[in-house]
PDB file of N, CA and C in Angstrom:
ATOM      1  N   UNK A 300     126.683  11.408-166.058  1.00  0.00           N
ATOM      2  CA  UNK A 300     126.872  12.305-164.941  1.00  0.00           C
ATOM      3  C   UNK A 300     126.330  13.678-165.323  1.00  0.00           C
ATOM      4  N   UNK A 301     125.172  14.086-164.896  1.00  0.00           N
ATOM      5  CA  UNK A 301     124.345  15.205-165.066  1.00  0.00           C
ATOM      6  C   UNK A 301     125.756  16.375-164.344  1.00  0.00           C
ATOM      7  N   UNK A 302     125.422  17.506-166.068  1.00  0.00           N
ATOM      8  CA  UNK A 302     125.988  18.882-165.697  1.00  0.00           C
ATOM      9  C   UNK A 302     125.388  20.099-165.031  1.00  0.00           C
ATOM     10  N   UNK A 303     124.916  19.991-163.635  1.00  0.00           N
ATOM     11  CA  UNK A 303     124.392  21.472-163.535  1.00  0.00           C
ATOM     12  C   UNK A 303     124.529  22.425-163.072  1.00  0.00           C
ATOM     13  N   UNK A 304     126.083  22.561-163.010  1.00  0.00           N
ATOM     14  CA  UNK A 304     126.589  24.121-162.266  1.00  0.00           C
ATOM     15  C   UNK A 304     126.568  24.916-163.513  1.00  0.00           C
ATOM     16  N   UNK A 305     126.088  26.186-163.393  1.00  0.00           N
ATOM     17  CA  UNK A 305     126.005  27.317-164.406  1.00  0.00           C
ATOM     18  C   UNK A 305     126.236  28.413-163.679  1.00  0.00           C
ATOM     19  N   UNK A 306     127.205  29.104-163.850  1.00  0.00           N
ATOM     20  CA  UNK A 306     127.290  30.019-163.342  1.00  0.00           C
ATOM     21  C   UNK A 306     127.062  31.482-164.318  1.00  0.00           C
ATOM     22  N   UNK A 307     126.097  31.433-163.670  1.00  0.00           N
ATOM     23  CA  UNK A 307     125.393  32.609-164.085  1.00  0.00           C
ATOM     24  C   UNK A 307     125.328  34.088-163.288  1.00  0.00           C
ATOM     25  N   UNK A 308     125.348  35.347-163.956  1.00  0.00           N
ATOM     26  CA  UNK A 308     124.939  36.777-163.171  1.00  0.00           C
ATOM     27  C   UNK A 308     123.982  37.066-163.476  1.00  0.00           C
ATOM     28  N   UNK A 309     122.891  37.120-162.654  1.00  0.00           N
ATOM     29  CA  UNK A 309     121.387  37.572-162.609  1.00  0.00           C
ATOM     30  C   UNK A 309     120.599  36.774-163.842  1.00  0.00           C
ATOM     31  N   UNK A 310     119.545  37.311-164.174  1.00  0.00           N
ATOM     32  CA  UNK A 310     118.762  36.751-165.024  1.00  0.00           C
ATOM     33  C   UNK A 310     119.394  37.043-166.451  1.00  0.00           C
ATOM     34  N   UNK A 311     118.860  35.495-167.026  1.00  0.00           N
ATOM     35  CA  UNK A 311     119.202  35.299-168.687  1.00  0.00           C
ATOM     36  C   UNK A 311     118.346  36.397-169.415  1.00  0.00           C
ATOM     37  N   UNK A 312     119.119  37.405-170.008  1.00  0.00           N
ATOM     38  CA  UNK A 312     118.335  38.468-170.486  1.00  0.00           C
ATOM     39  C   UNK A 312     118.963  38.209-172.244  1.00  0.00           C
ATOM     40  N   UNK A 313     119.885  37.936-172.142  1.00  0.00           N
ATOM     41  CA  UNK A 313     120.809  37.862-173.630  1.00  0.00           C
ATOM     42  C   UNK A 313     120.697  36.572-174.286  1.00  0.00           C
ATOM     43  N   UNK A 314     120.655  36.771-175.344  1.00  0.00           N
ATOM     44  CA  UNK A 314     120.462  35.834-176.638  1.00  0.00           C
ATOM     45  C   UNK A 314     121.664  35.437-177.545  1.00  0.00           C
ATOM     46  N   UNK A 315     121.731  34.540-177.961  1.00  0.00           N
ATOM     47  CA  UNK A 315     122.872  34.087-178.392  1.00  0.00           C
ATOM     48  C   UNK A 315     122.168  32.596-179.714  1.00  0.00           C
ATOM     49  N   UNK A 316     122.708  33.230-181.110  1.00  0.00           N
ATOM     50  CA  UNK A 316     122.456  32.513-182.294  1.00  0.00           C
ATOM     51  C   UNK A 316     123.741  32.275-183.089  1.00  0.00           C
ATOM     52  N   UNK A 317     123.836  31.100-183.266  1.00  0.00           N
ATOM     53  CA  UNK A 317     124.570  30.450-184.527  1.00  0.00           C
ATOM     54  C   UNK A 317     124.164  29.744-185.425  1.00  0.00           C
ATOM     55  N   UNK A 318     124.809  29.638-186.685  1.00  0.00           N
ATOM     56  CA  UNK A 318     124.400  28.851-187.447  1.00  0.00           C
ATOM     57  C   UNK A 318     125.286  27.615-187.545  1.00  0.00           C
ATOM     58  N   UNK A 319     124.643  26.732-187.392  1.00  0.00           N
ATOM     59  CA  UNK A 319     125.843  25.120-187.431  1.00  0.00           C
ATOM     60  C   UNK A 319     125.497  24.074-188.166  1.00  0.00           C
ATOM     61  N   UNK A 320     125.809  22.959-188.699  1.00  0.00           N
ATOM     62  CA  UNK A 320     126.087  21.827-189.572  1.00  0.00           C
ATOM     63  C   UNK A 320     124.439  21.033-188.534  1.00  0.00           C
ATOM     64  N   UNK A 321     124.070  20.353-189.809  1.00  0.00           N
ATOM     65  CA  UNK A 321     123.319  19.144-188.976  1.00  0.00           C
ATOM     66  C   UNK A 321     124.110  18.485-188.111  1.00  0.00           C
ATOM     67  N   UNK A 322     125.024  18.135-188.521  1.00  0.00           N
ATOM     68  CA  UNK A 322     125.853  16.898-188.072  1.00  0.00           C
ATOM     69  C   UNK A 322     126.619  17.628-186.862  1.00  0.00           C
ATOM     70  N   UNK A 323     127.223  18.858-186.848  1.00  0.00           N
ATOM     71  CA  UNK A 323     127.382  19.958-185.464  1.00  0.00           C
ATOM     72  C   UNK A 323     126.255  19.580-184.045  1.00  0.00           C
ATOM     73  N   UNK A 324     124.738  19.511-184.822  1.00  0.00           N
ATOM     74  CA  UNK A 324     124.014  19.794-184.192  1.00  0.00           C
ATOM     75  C   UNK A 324     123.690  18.354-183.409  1.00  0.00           C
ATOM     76  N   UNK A 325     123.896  17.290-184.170  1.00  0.00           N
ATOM     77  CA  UNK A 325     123.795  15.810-183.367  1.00  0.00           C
ATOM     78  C   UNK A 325     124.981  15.394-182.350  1.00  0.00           C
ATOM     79  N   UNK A 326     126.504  16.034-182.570  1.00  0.00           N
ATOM     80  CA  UNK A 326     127.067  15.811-182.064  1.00  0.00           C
ATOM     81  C   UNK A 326     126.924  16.604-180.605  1.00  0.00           C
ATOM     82  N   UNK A 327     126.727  17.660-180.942  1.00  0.00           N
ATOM     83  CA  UNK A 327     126.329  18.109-179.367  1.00  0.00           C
ATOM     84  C   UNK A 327     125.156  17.717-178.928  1.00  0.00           C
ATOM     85  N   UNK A 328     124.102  17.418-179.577  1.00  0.00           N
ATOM     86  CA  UNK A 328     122.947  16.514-178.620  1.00  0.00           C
ATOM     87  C   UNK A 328     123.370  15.434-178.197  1.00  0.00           C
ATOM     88  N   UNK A 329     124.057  14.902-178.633  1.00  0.00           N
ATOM     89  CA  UNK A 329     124.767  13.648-178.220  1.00  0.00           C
ATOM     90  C   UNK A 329     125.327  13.689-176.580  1.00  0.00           C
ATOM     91  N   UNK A 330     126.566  14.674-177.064  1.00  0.00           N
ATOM     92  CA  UNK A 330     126.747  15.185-175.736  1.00  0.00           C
ATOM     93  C   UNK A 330     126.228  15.391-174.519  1.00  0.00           C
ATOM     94  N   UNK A 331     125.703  16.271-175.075  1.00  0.00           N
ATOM     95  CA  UNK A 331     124.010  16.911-173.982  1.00  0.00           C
ATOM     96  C   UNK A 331     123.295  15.986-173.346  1.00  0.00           C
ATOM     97  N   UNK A 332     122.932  15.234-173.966  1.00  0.00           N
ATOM     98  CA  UNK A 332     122.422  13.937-173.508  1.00  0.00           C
ATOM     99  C   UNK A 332     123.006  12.443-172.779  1.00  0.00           C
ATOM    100  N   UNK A 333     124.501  12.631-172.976  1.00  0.00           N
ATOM    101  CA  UNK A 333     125.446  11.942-172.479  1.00  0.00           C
ATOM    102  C   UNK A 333     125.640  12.247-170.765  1.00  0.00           C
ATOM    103  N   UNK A 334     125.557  13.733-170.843  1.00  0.00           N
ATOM    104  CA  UNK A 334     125.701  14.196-169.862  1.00  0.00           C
ATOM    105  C   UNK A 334     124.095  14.633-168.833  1.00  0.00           C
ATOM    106  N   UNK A 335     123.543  14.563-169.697  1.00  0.00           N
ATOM    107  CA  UNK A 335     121.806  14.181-168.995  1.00  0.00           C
ATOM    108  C   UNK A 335     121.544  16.410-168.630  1.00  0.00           C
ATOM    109  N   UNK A 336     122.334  16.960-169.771  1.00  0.00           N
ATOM    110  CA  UNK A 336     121.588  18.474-169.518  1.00  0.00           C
ATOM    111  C   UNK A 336     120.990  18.712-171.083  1.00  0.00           C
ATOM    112  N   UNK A 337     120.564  19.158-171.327  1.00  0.00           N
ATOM    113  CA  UNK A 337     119.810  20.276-171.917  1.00  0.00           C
ATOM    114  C   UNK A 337     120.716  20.593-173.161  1.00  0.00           C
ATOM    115  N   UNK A 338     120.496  20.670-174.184  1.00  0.00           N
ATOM    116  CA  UNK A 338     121.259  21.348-175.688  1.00  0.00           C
ATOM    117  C   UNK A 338     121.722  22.747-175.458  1.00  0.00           C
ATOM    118  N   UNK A 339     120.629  23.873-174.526  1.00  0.00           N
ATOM    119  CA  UNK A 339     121.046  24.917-174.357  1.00  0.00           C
ATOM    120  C   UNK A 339     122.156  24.899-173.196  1.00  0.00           C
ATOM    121  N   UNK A 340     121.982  24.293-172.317  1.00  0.00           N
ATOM    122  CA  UNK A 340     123.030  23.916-171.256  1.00  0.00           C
ATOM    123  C   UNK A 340     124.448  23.768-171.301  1.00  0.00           C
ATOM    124  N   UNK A 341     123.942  22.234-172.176  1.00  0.00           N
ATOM    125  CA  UNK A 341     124.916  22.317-172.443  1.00  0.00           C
ATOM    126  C   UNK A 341     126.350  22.851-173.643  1.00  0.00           C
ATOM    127  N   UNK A 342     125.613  23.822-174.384  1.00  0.00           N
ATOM    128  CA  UNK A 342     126.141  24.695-175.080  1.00  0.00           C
ATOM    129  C   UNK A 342     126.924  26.128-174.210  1.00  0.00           C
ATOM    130  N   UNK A 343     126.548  26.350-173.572  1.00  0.00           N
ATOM    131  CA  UNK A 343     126.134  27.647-173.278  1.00  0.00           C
ATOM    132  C   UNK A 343     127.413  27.583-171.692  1.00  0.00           C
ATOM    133  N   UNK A 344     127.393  26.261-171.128  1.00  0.00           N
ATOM    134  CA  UNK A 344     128.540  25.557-170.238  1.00  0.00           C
ATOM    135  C   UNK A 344     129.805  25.586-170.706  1.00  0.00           C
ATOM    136  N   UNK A 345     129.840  24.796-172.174  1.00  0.00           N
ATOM    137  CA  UNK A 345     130.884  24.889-172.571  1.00  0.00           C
ATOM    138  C   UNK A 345     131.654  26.215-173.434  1.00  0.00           C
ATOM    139  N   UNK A 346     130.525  27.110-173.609  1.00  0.00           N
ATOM    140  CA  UNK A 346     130.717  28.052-174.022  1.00  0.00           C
ATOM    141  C   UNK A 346     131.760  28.783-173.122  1.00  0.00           C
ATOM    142  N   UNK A 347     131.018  28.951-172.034  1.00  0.00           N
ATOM    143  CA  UNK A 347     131.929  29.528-170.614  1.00  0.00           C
ATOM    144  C   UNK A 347     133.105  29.085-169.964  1.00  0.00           C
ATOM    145  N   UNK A 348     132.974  27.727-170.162  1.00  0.00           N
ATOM    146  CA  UNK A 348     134.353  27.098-170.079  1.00  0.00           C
ATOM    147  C   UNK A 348     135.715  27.286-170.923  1.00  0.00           C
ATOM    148  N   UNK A 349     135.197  27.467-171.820  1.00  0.00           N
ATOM    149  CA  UNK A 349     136.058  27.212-172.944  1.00  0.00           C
ATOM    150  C   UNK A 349     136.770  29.439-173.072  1.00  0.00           C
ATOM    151  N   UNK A 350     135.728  30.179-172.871  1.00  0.00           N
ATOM    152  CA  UNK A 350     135.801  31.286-172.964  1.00  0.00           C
ATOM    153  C   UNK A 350     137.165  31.881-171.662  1.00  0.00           C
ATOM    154  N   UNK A 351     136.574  30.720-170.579  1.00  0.00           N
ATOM    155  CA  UNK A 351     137.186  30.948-169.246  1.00  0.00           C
ATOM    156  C   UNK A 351     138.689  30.654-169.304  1.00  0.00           C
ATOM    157  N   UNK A 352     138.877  29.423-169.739  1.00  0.00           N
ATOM    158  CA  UNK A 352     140.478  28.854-170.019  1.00  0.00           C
ATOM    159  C   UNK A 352     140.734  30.146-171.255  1.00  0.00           C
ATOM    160  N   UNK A 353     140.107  30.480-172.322  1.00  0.00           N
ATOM    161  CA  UNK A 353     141.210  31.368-173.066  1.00  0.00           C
ATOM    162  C   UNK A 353     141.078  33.104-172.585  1.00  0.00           C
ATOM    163  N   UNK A 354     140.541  33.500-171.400  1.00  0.00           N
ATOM    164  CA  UNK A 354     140.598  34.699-171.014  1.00  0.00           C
ATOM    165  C   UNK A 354     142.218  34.790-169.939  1.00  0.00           C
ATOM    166  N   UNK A 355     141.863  33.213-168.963  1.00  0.00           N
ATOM    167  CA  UNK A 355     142.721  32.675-167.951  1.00  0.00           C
ATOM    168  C   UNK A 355     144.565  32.582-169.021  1.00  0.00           C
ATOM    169  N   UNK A 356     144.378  32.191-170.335  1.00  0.00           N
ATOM    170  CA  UNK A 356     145.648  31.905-170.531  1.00  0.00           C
ATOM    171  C   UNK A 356     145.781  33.333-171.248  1.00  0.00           C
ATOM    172  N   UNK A 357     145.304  34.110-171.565  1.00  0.00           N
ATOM    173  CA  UNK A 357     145.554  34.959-172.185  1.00  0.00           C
ATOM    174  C   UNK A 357     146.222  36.300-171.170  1.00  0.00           C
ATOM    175  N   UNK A 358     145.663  36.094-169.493  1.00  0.00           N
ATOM    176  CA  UNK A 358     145.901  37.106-168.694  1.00  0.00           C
ATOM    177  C   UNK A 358     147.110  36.429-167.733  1.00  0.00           C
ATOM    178  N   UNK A 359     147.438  35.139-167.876  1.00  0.00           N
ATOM    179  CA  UNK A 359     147.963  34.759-166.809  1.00  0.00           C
ATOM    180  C   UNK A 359     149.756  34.254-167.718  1.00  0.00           C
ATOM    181  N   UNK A 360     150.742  34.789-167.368  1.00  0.00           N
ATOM    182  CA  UNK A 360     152.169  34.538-167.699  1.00  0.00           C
ATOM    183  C   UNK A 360     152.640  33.659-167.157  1.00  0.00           C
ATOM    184  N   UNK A 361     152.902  32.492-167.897  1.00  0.00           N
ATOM    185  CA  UNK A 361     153.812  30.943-167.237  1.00  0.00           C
ATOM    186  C   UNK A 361     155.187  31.021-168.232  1.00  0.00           C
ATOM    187  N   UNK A 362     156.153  30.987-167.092  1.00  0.00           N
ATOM    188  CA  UNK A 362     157.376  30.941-167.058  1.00  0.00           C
ATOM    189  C   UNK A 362     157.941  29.715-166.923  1.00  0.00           C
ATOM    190  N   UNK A 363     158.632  29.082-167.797  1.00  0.00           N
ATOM    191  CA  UNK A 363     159.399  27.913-167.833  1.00  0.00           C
ATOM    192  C   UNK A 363     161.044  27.628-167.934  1.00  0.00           C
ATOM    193  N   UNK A 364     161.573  27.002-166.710  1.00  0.00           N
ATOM    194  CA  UNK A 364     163.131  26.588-168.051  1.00  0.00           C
ATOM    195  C   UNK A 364     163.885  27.949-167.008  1.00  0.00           C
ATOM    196  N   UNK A 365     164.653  28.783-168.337  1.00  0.00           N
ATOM    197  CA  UNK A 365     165.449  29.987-168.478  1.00  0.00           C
ATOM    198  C   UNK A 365     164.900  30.536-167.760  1.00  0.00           C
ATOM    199  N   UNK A 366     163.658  31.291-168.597  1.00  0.00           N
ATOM    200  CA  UNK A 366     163.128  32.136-168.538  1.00  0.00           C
ATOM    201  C   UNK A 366     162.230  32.859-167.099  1.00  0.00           C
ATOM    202  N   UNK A 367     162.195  31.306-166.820  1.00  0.00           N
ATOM    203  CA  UNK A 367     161.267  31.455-164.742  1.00  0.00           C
ATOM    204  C   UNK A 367     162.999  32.003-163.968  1.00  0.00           C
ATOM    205  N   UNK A 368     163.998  31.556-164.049  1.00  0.00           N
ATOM    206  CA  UNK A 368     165.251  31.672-163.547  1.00  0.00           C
ATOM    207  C   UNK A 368     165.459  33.122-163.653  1.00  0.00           C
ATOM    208  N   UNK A 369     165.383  33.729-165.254  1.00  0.00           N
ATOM    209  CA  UNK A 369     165.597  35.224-165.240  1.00  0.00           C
ATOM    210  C   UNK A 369     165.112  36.139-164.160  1.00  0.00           C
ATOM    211  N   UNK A 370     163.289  35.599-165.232  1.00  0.00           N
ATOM    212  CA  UNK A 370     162.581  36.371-164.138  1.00  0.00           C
ATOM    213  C   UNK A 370     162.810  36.726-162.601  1.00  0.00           C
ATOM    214  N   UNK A 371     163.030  35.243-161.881  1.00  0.00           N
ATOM    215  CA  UNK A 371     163.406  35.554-160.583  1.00  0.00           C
ATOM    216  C   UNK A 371     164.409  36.190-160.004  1.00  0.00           C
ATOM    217  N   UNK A 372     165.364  36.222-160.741  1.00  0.00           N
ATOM    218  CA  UNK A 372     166.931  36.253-160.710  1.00  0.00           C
ATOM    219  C   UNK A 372     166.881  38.261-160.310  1.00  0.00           C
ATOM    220  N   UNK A 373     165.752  38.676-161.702  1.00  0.00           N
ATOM    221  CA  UNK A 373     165.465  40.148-162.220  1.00  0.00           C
ATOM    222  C   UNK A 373     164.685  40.596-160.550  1.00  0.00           C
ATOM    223  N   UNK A 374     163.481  39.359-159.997  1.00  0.00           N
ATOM    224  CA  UNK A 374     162.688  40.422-159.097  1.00  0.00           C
ATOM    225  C   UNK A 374     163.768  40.505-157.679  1.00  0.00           C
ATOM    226  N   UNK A 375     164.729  39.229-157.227  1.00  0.00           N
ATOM    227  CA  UNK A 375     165.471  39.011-156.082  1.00  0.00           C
ATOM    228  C   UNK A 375     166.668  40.037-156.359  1.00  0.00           C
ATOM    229  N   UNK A 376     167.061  40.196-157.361  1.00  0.00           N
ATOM    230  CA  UNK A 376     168.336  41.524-157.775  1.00  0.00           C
ATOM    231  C   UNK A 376     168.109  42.048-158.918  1.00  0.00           C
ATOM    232  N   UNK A 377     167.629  43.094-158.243  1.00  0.00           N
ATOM    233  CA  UNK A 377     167.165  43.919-159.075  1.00  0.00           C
ATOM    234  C   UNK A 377     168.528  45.507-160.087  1.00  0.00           C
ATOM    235  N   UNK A 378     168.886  45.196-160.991  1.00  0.00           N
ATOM    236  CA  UNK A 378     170.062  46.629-161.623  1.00  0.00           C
ATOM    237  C   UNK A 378     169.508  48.216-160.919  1.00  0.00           C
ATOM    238  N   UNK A 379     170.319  48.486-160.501  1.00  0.00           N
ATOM    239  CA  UNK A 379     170.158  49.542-160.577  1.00  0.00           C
ATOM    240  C   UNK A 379     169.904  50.799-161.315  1.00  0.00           C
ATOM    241  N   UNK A 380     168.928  51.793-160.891  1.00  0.00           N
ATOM    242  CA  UNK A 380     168.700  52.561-161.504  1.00  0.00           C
ATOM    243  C   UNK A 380     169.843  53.746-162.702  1.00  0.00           C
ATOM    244  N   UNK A 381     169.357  53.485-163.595  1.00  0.00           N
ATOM    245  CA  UNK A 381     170.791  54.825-164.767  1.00  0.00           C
ATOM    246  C   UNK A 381     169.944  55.968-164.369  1.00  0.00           C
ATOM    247  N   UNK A 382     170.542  56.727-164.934  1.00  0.00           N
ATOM    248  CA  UNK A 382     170.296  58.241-164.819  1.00  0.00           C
ATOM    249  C   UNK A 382     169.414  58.334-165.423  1.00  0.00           C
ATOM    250  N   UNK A 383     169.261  58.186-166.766  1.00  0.00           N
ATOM    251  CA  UNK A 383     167.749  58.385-167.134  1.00  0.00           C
ATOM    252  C   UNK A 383     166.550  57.538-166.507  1.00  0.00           C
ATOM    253  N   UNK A 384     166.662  57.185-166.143  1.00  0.00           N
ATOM    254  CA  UNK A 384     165.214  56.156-165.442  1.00  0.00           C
ATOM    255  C   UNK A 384     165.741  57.125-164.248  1.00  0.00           C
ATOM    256  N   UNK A 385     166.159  57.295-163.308  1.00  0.00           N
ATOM    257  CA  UNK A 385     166.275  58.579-162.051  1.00  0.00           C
ATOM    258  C   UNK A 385     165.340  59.686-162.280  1.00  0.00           C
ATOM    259  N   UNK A 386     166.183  60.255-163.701  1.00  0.00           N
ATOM    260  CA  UNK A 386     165.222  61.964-164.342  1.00  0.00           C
ATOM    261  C   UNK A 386     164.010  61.580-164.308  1.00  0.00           C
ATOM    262  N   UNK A 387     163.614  60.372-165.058  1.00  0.00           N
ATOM    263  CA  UNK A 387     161.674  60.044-165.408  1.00  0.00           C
ATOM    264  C   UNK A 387     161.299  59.899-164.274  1.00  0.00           C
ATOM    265  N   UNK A 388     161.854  59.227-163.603  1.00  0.00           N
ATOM    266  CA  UNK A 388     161.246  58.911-162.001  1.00  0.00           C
ATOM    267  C   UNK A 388     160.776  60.496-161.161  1.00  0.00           C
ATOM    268  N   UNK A 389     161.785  61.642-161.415  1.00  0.00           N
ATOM    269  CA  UNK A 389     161.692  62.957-160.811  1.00  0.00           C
ATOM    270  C   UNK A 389     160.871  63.574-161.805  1.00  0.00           C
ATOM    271  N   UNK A 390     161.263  63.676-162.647  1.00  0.00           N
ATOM    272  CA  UNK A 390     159.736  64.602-163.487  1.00  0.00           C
ATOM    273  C   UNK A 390     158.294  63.712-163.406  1.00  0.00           C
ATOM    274  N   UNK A 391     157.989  62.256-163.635  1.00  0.00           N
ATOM    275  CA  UNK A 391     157.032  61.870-163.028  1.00  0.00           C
ATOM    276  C   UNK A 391     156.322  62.271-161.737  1.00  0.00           C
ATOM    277  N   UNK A 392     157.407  62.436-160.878  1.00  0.00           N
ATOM    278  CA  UNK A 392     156.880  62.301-159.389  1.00  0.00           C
ATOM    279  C   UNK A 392     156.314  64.349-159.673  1.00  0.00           C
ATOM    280  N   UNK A 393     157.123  64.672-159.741  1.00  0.00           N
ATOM    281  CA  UNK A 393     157.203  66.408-159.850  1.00  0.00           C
ATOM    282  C   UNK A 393     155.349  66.620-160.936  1.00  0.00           C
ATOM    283  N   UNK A 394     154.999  65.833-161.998  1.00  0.00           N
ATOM    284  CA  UNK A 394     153.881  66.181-163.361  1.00  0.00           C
ATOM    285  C   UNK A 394     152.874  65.612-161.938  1.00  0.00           C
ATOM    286  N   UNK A 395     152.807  64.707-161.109  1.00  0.00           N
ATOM    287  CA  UNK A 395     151.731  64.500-160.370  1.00  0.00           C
ATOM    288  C   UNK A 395     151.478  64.756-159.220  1.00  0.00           C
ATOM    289  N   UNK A 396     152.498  65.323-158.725  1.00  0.00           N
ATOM    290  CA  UNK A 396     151.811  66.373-157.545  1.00  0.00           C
ATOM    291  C   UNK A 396     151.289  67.468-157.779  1.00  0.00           C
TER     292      UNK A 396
END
């Protein structure tokens, strides 16, 4: 099953070198060819993929169990404000006008 969505922004202007194992290098031709794209393709695919899931888990907070319960528990009833979080709130508001 040929890979050819690439999502790309504008033209390939950037370069990109590694150094890898022979045996690195058959296993992804292998691949590449499994999948009927290109060595650069398919490098360069999974590059983005792989970049994409650890940008995605790195920005995105999953709550499980307890901890989804807190959370919700914290945004539906929320404590009320103490006095000091009041003062910061008034000298904040007061430093930016």
């Amino acid at each position: 099953m040929p890979s050819t969505e690439m999502h790309s922004s504008g033209s390939k202007g950037g370069r990109l070198e590694a150094r890898i194992s022979n045996e690195q290098k058959r296993l992804f031709k292998r691949a590449a060819d499994l999948q009927g794209s290109t060595l650069t393709d398919f490098v360069v695919s999974s590059l983005q993929n792989v970049a994409t899931k650890v940008i995605q888990d790195y920005e995105v907070m999953a709550l499980v169990g307890q901890d989804r319960e807190i959370f919700v528990s914290a945004l539906l009833k929320p404590a009320l404000a103490s006095g000091r979080l009041k003062k910061a709130v008034t000298r904040y508001k007061k430093l930016m006008d």
